[in-house]
Each structure stands twice: as structure tokens, then as C-alpha cells.
Amino acid sequence: MAAMKFYSVPGTPNPDVVHMFAEEVGCTQLLDVVPLDLGKGTNRTPDFYKVNPLGEVPALVLPSGKAISESIAIARFLDEQIGGSSVVGKSPEERAETDMWIMRVSDKILTPIATAFQNGPWLDFFKDKRPGYIHKELRDPMAAAGKAGCTWLNGELSDGRTFLCGDRFSLADVRFYCLYMFFTSNDKSQAPDPALTHLSAYIARIKAGRVLSPLSRSQTASCEPREDSHSVLVVGYL
């Protein structure tokens, strides 16, 4: 299969999920990366709205001309093109386990910490850009929910497993790592709790042993709420 246009902003969370996945399974040759400049709003042009009406990244244009967005959907499509991988799952049981952990960490940790971030330090930036979604009252309860989720995950990891799906590195680990590192690195009140030793060790294992994206390697992506920043708009597209 020829390389497909992949609209991305490398170094931002959801695009990084796809980049990290592609490196892990060895299918980067399928991606013809088209970098967008979020600071200049190139994801909000009439041409890009034809690719993704939401104006969000990442987006992949298929050989049929149809475009798909959402990092997990794109990763699954790529996985099909290479005949499947252990990262998504080689059997129905493994694929179900991967999906289970994607949903678990999204529900208990990633969605709460993202919501707390958007309704906390970035509330003024987002209140007019995402009408109906931004409410300052959500900051504290969502941050508390995220902390509770991290405590829960720390307990799950205390059984000695290497990754979320045991010894098998999965798409659930990729997504959790990319998003968790972004939010905890850019919101001091949600910084990783060193007391959660099993969670800290799990993050360290991923960092040490995988092919990591620019964001994942740095752990401290610059995220100041300035209109001219290339990273300022990213949290609206998670």
C-alpha cells in the first residue's frame, strides 16, 4: 500500500499516539506526514474541514479518499494493513483485553485529568473556543477523580505486571503514556504523585524500553496559553 496523507502535529498527544504506535509496529512507511501549524490555524481552514469537519488532528486520508480521525481508529486501521500485531492483539482475547484497558484508563484517568486541565489553567483560553464544554466548577472534582484513578491504577500495577496487559505492550499503554505525560507535565497540580511507586515504575519502563515520540521523550512539552504557540490549541483536540 502506498503511503497515505497523515495530518499531524508531532509532539502533541493524540497525533503522538499514532506516531508512537507506527514506530512500535514498524509501519511508518504508510504515513505521508502533512504537518499542520495549530498556532496559525491551518487546521481550521476550509480545505482541512473537508478532511475533518471537527478541525482536529490527527486525520488519515485512506486510498478511497475517505478520511478517518481519532488516534485509536487510525492505529487500528494501520494495524489491519500490516496483518495485525501484538500491540493491538493477535487474538480476539488479546484485542478485547487491549480495548478493555483503553476504556478503563480513559474513563478513570485520562478524561478526568484532561477535563481538569481544560477547566483549570486553560479555562480562559477555552471558554469561548469550546462553548458549552468549559465550566470552572469541573476543575476540582475532575482533578480529584483523576487522582483517584491513578491510585486505583497504582494498585492494579502492584501485582508485578510489566504493562497494562501483563507482559504484552499494547495500544492501551501507548495512549495512556502519551496523554498522561502531556497533562501531568503541563499542570503542576496534577503532577505525578511519587508515592504511587508502581505507576511511576510503569511509566519509567515505557520511557526506557519503547520508541518514543518527541513529546514522550521530553516529558515536558511547552504549553503556555499564548495565541502564537504551536502547542496552545492541542488540548482542544484530545
mmCIF file with all atom_site columns, N, CA and C in Angstrom, residues 74-105:
data_model
loop_
_atom_site.group_PDB
_atom_site.id
_atom_site.type_symbol
_atom_site.label_atom_id
_atom_site.label_alt_id
_atom_site.label_comp_id
_atom_site.label_asym_id
_atom_site.label_entity_id
_atom_site.label_seq_id
_atom_site.pdbx_PDB_ins_code
_atom_site.Cartn_x
_atom_site.Cartn_y
_atom_site.Cartn_z
_atom_site.occupancy
_atom_site.B_iso_or_equiv
_atom_site.pdbx_formal_charge
_atom_site.auth_seq_id
_atom_site.auth_comp_id
_atom_site.auth_asym_id
_atom_site.auth_atom_id
_atom_site.pdbx_PDB_model_num
ATOM 1  N N  . ILE A 1 74  ? -7.325  5.266   13.864 1.00 0.00 ? 74  ILE A N  1
ATOM 2  C CA . ILE A 1 74  ? -6.239  5.276   12.883 1.00 0.00 ? 74  ILE A CA 1
ATOM 3  C C  . ILE A 1 74  ? -5.248  4.149   13.171 1.00 0.00 ? 74  ILE A C  1
ATOM 4  N N  . ALA A 1 75  ? -4.892  3.978   14.427 1.00 0.00 ? 75  ALA A N  1
ATOM 5  C CA . ALA A 1 75  ? -3.957  2.907   14.784 1.00 0.00 ? 75  ALA A CA 1
ATOM 6  C C  . ALA A 1 75  ? -4.525  1.543   14.418 1.00 0.00 ? 75  ALA A C  1
ATOM 7  N N  . ARG A 1 76  ? -5.792  1.341   14.658 1.00 0.00 ? 76  ARG A N  1
ATOM 8  C CA . ARG A 1 76  ? -6.421  0.058   14.320 1.00 0.00 ? 76  ARG A CA 1
ATOM 9  C C  . ARG A 1 76  ? -6.418  -0.171  12.807 1.00 0.00 ? 76  ARG A C  1
ATOM 10 N N  . PHE A 1 77  ? -6.675  0.883   12.045 1.00 0.00 ? 77  PHE A N  1
ATOM 11 C CA . PHE A 1 77  ? -6.647  0.755   10.588 1.00 0.00 ? 77  PHE A CA 1
ATOM 12 C C  . PHE A 1 77  ? -5.246  0.364   10.118 1.00 0.00 ? 77  PHE A C  1
ATOM 13 N N  . LEU A 1 78  ? -4.237  1.043   10.637 1.00 0.00 ? 78  LEU A N  1
ATOM 14 C CA . LEU A 1 78  ? -2.860  0.728   10.256 1.00 0.00 ? 78  LEU A CA 1
ATOM 15 C C  . LEU A 1 78  ? -2.507  -0.708  10.628 1.00 0.00 ? 78  LEU A C  1
ATOM 16 N N  . ASP A 1 79  ? -2.971  -1.126  11.782 1.00 0.00 ? 79  ASP A N  1
ATOM 17 C CA . ASP A 1 79  ? -2.695  -2.489  12.236 1.00 0.00 ? 79  ASP A CA 1
ATOM 18 C C  . ASP A 1 79  ? -3.260  -3.525  11.266 1.00 0.00 ? 79  ASP A C  1
ATOM 19 N N  . GLU A 1 80  ? -4.443  -3.236  10.736 1.00 0.00 ? 80  GLU A N  1
ATOM 20 C CA . GLU A 1 80  ? -5.054  -4.146  9.756  1.00 0.00 ? 80  GLU A CA 1
ATOM 21 C C  . GLU A 1 80  ? -4.213  -4.231  8.486  1.00 0.00 ? 80  GLU A C  1
ATOM 22 N N  . GLN A 1 81  ? -3.600  -3.114  8.108  1.00 0.00 ? 81  GLN A N  1
ATOM 23 C CA . GLN A 1 81  ? -2.824  -3.088  6.867  1.00 0.00 ? 81  GLN A CA 1
ATOM 24 C C  . GLN A 1 81  ? -1.559  -3.939  6.944  1.00 0.00 ? 81  GLN A C  1
ATOM 25 N N  . ILE A 1 82  ? -1.066  -4.166  8.149  1.00 0.00 ? 82  ILE A N  1
ATOM 26 C CA . ILE A 1 82  ? 0.161   -4.959  8.294  1.00 0.00 ? 82  ILE A CA 1
ATOM 27 C C  . ILE A 1 82  ? -0.137  -6.379  8.765  1.00 0.00 ? 82  ILE A C  1
ATOM 28 N N  . GLY A 1 83  ? -1.400  -6.742  8.764  1.00 0.00 ? 83  GLY A N  1
ATOM 29 C CA . GLY A 1 83  ? -1.762  -8.102  9.146  1.00 0.00 ? 83  GLY A CA 1
ATOM 30 C C  . GLY A 1 83  ? -1.907  -8.333  10.629 1.00 0.00 ? 83  GLY A C  1
ATOM 31 N N  . GLY A 1 84  ? -1.961  -7.256  11.392 1.00 0.00 ? 84  GLY A N  1
ATOM 32 C CA . GLY A 1 84  ? -2.159  -7.374  12.829 1.00 0.00 ? 84  GLY A CA 1
ATOM 33 C C  . GLY A 1 84  ? -0.849  -7.405  13.596 1.00 0.00 ? 84  GLY A C  1
ATOM 34 N N  . SER A 1 85  ? -0.922  -7.023  14.850 1.00 0.00 ? 85  SER A N  1
ATOM 35 C CA . SER A 1 85  ? 0.263   -7.004  15.708 1.00 0.00 ? 85  SER A CA 1
ATOM 36 C C  . SER A 1 85  ? -0.144  -7.312  17.136 1.00 0.00 ? 85  SER A C  1
ATOM 37 N N  . SER A 1 86  ? 0.827   -7.656  17.950 1.00 0.00 ? 86  SER A N  1
ATOM 38 C CA . SER A 1 86  ? 0.547   -7.907  19.363 1.00 0.00 ? 86  SER A CA 1
ATOM 39 C C  . SER A 1 86  ? 0.186   -6.619  20.090 1.00 0.00 ? 86  SER A C  1
ATOM 40 N N  . VAL A 1 87  ? 0.553   -5.473  19.522 1.00 0.00 ? 87  VAL A N  1
ATOM 41 C CA . VAL A 1 87  ? 0.260   -4.192  20.174 1.00 0.00 ? 87  VAL A CA 1
ATOM 42 C C  . VAL A 1 87  ? -1.250  -3.950  20.225 1.00 0.00 ? 87  VAL A C  1
ATOM 43 N N  . VAL A 1 88  ? -1.950  -4.317  19.178 1.00 0.00 ? 88  VAL A N  1
ATOM 44 C CA . VAL A 1 88  ? -3.418  -4.276  19.199 1.00 0.00 ? 88  VAL A CA 1
ATOM 45 C C  . VAL A 1 88  ? -3.956  -5.598  19.734 1.00 0.00 ? 88  VAL A C  1
ATOM 46 N N  . GLY A 1 89  ? -3.328  -6.684  19.342 1.00 0.00 ? 89  GLY A N  1
ATOM 47 C CA . GLY A 1 89  ? -3.749  -8.007  19.794 1.00 0.00 ? 89  GLY A CA 1
ATOM 48 C C  . GLY A 1 89  ? -3.808  -8.981  18.642 1.00 0.00 ? 89  GLY A C  1
ATOM 49 N N  . LYS A 1 90  ? -3.209  -10.157 18.818 1.00 0.00 ? 90  LYS A N  1
ATOM 50 C CA . LYS A 1 90  ? -3.177  -11.155 17.753 1.00 0.00 ? 90  LYS A CA 1
ATOM 51 C C  . LYS A 1 90  ? -4.358  -12.112 17.801 1.00 0.00 ? 90  LYS A C  1
ATOM 52 N N  . SER A 1 91  ? -5.115  -12.076 18.868 1.00 0.00 ? 91  SER A N  1
ATOM 53 C CA . SER A 1 91  ? -6.270  -12.962 19.008 1.00 0.00 ? 91  SER A CA 1
ATOM 54 C C  . SER A 1 91  ? -7.455  -12.147 19.491 1.00 0.00 ? 91  SER A C  1
ATOM 55 N N  . PRO A 1 92  ? -8.682  -12.677 19.358 1.00 0.00 ? 92  PRO A N  1
ATOM 56 C CA . PRO A 1 92  ? -9.847  -11.961 19.884 1.00 0.00 ? 92  PRO A CA 1
ATOM 57 C C  . PRO A 1 92  ? -9.693  -11.624 21.363 1.00 0.00 ? 92  PRO A C  1
ATOM 58 N N  . GLU A 1 93  ? -9.107  -12.535 22.123 1.00 0.00 ? 93  GLU A N  1
ATOM 59 C CA . GLU A 1 93  ? -8.922  -12.288 23.552 1.00 0.00 ? 93  GLU A CA 1
ATOM 60 C C  . GLU A 1 93  ? -7.966  -11.128 23.794 1.00 0.00 ? 93  GLU A C  1
ATOM 61 N N  . GLU A 1 94  ? -6.857  -11.105 23.063 1.00 0.00 ? 94  GLU A N  1
ATOM 62 C CA . GLU A 1 94  ? -5.898  -10.017 23.243 1.00 0.00 ? 94  GLU A CA 1
ATOM 63 C C  . GLU A 1 94  ? -6.475  -8.684  22.799 1.00 0.00 ? 94  GLU A C  1
ATOM 64 N N  . ARG A 1 95  ? -7.207  -8.674  21.698 1.00 0.00 ? 95  ARG A N  1
ATOM 65 C CA . ARG A 1 95  ? -7.803  -7.419  21.228 1.00 0.00 ? 95  ARG A CA 1
ATOM 66 C C  . ARG A 1 95  ? -8.841  -6.904  22.223 1.00 0.00 ? 95  ARG A C  1
ATOM 67 N N  . ALA A 1 96  ? -9.614  -7.811  22.792 1.00 0.00 ? 96  ALA A N  1
ATOM 68 C CA . ALA A 1 96  ? -10.603 -7.403  23.793 1.00 0.00 ? 96  ALA A CA 1
ATOM 69 C C  . ALA A 1 96  ? -9.913  -6.849  25.039 1.00 0.00 ? 96  ALA A C  1
ATOM 70 N N  . GLU A 1 97  ? -8.807  -7.475  25.425 1.00 0.00 ? 97  GLU A N  1
ATOM 71 C CA . GLU A 1 97  ? -8.060  -7.002  26.591 1.00 0.00 ? 97  GLU A CA 1
ATOM 72 C C  . GLU A 1 97  ? -7.493  -5.607  26.337 1.00 0.00 ? 97  GLU A C  1
ATOM 73 N N  . THR A 1 98  ? -6.966  -5.390  25.134 1.00 0.00 ? 98  THR A N  1
ATOM 74 C CA . THR A 1 98  ? -6.462  -4.063  24.775 1.00 0.00 ? 98  THR A CA 1
ATOM 75 C C  . THR A 1 98  ? -7.568  -3.023  24.873 1.00 0.00 ? 98  THR A C  1
ATOM 76 N N  . ASP A 1 99  ? -8.723  -3.322  24.295 1.00 0.00 ? 99  ASP A N  1
ATOM 77 C CA . ASP A 1 99  ? -9.849  -2.389  24.332 1.00 0.00 ? 99  ASP A CA 1
ATOM 78 C C  . ASP A 1 99  ? -10.301 -2.124  25.762 1.00 0.00 ? 99  ASP A C  1
ATOM 79 N N  . MET A 1 100 ? -10.331 -3.171  26.572 1.00 0.00 ? 100 MET A N  1
ATOM 80 C CA . MET A 1 100 ? -10.738 -3.009  27.964 1.00 0.00 ? 100 MET A CA 1
ATOM 81 C C  . MET A 1 100 ? -9.850  -1.998  28.679 1.00 0.00 ? 100 MET A C  1
ATOM 82 N N  . TRP A 1 101 ? -8.540  -2.122  28.477 1.00 0.00 ? 101 TRP A N  1
ATOM 83 C CA . TRP A 1 101 ? -7.635  -1.217  29.172 1.00 0.00 ? 101 TRP A CA 1
ATOM 84 C C  . TRP A 1 101 ? -7.646  0.189   28.577 1.00 0.00 ? 101 TRP A C  1
ATOM 85 N N  . ILE A 1 102 ? -7.860  0.309   27.279 1.00 0.00 ? 102 ILE A N  1
ATOM 86 C CA . ILE A 1 102 ? -8.030  1.644   26.698 1.00 0.00 ? 102 ILE A CA 1
ATOM 87 C C  . ILE A 1 102 ? -9.198  2.349   27.366 1.00 0.00 ? 102 ILE A C  1
ATOM 88 N N  . MET A 1 103 ? -10.309 1.648   27.507 1.00 0.00 ? 103 MET A N  1
ATOM 89 C CA . MET A 1 103 ? -11.504 2.254   28.097 1.00 0.00 ? 103 MET A CA 1
ATOM 90 C C  . MET A 1 103 ? -11.342 2.497   29.587 1.00 0.00 ? 103 MET A C  1
ATOM 91 N N  . ARG A 1 104 ? -10.696 1.578   30.283 1.00 0.00 ? 104 ARG A N  1
ATOM 92 C CA . ARG A 1 104 ? -10.512 1.750   31.724 1.00 0.00 ? 104 ARG A CA 1
ATOM 93 C C  . ARG A 1 104 ? -9.695  2.994   32.044 1.00 0.00 ? 104 ARG A C  1
ATOM 94 N N  . VAL A 1 105 ? -8.528  3.122   31.427 1.00 0.00 ? 105 VAL A N  1
ATOM 95 C CA . VAL A 1 105 ? -7.687  4.265   31.770 1.00 0.00 ? 105 VAL A CA 1
ATOM 96 C C  . VAL A 1 105 ? -8.255  5.571   31.221 1.00 0.00 ? 105 VAL A C  1
#
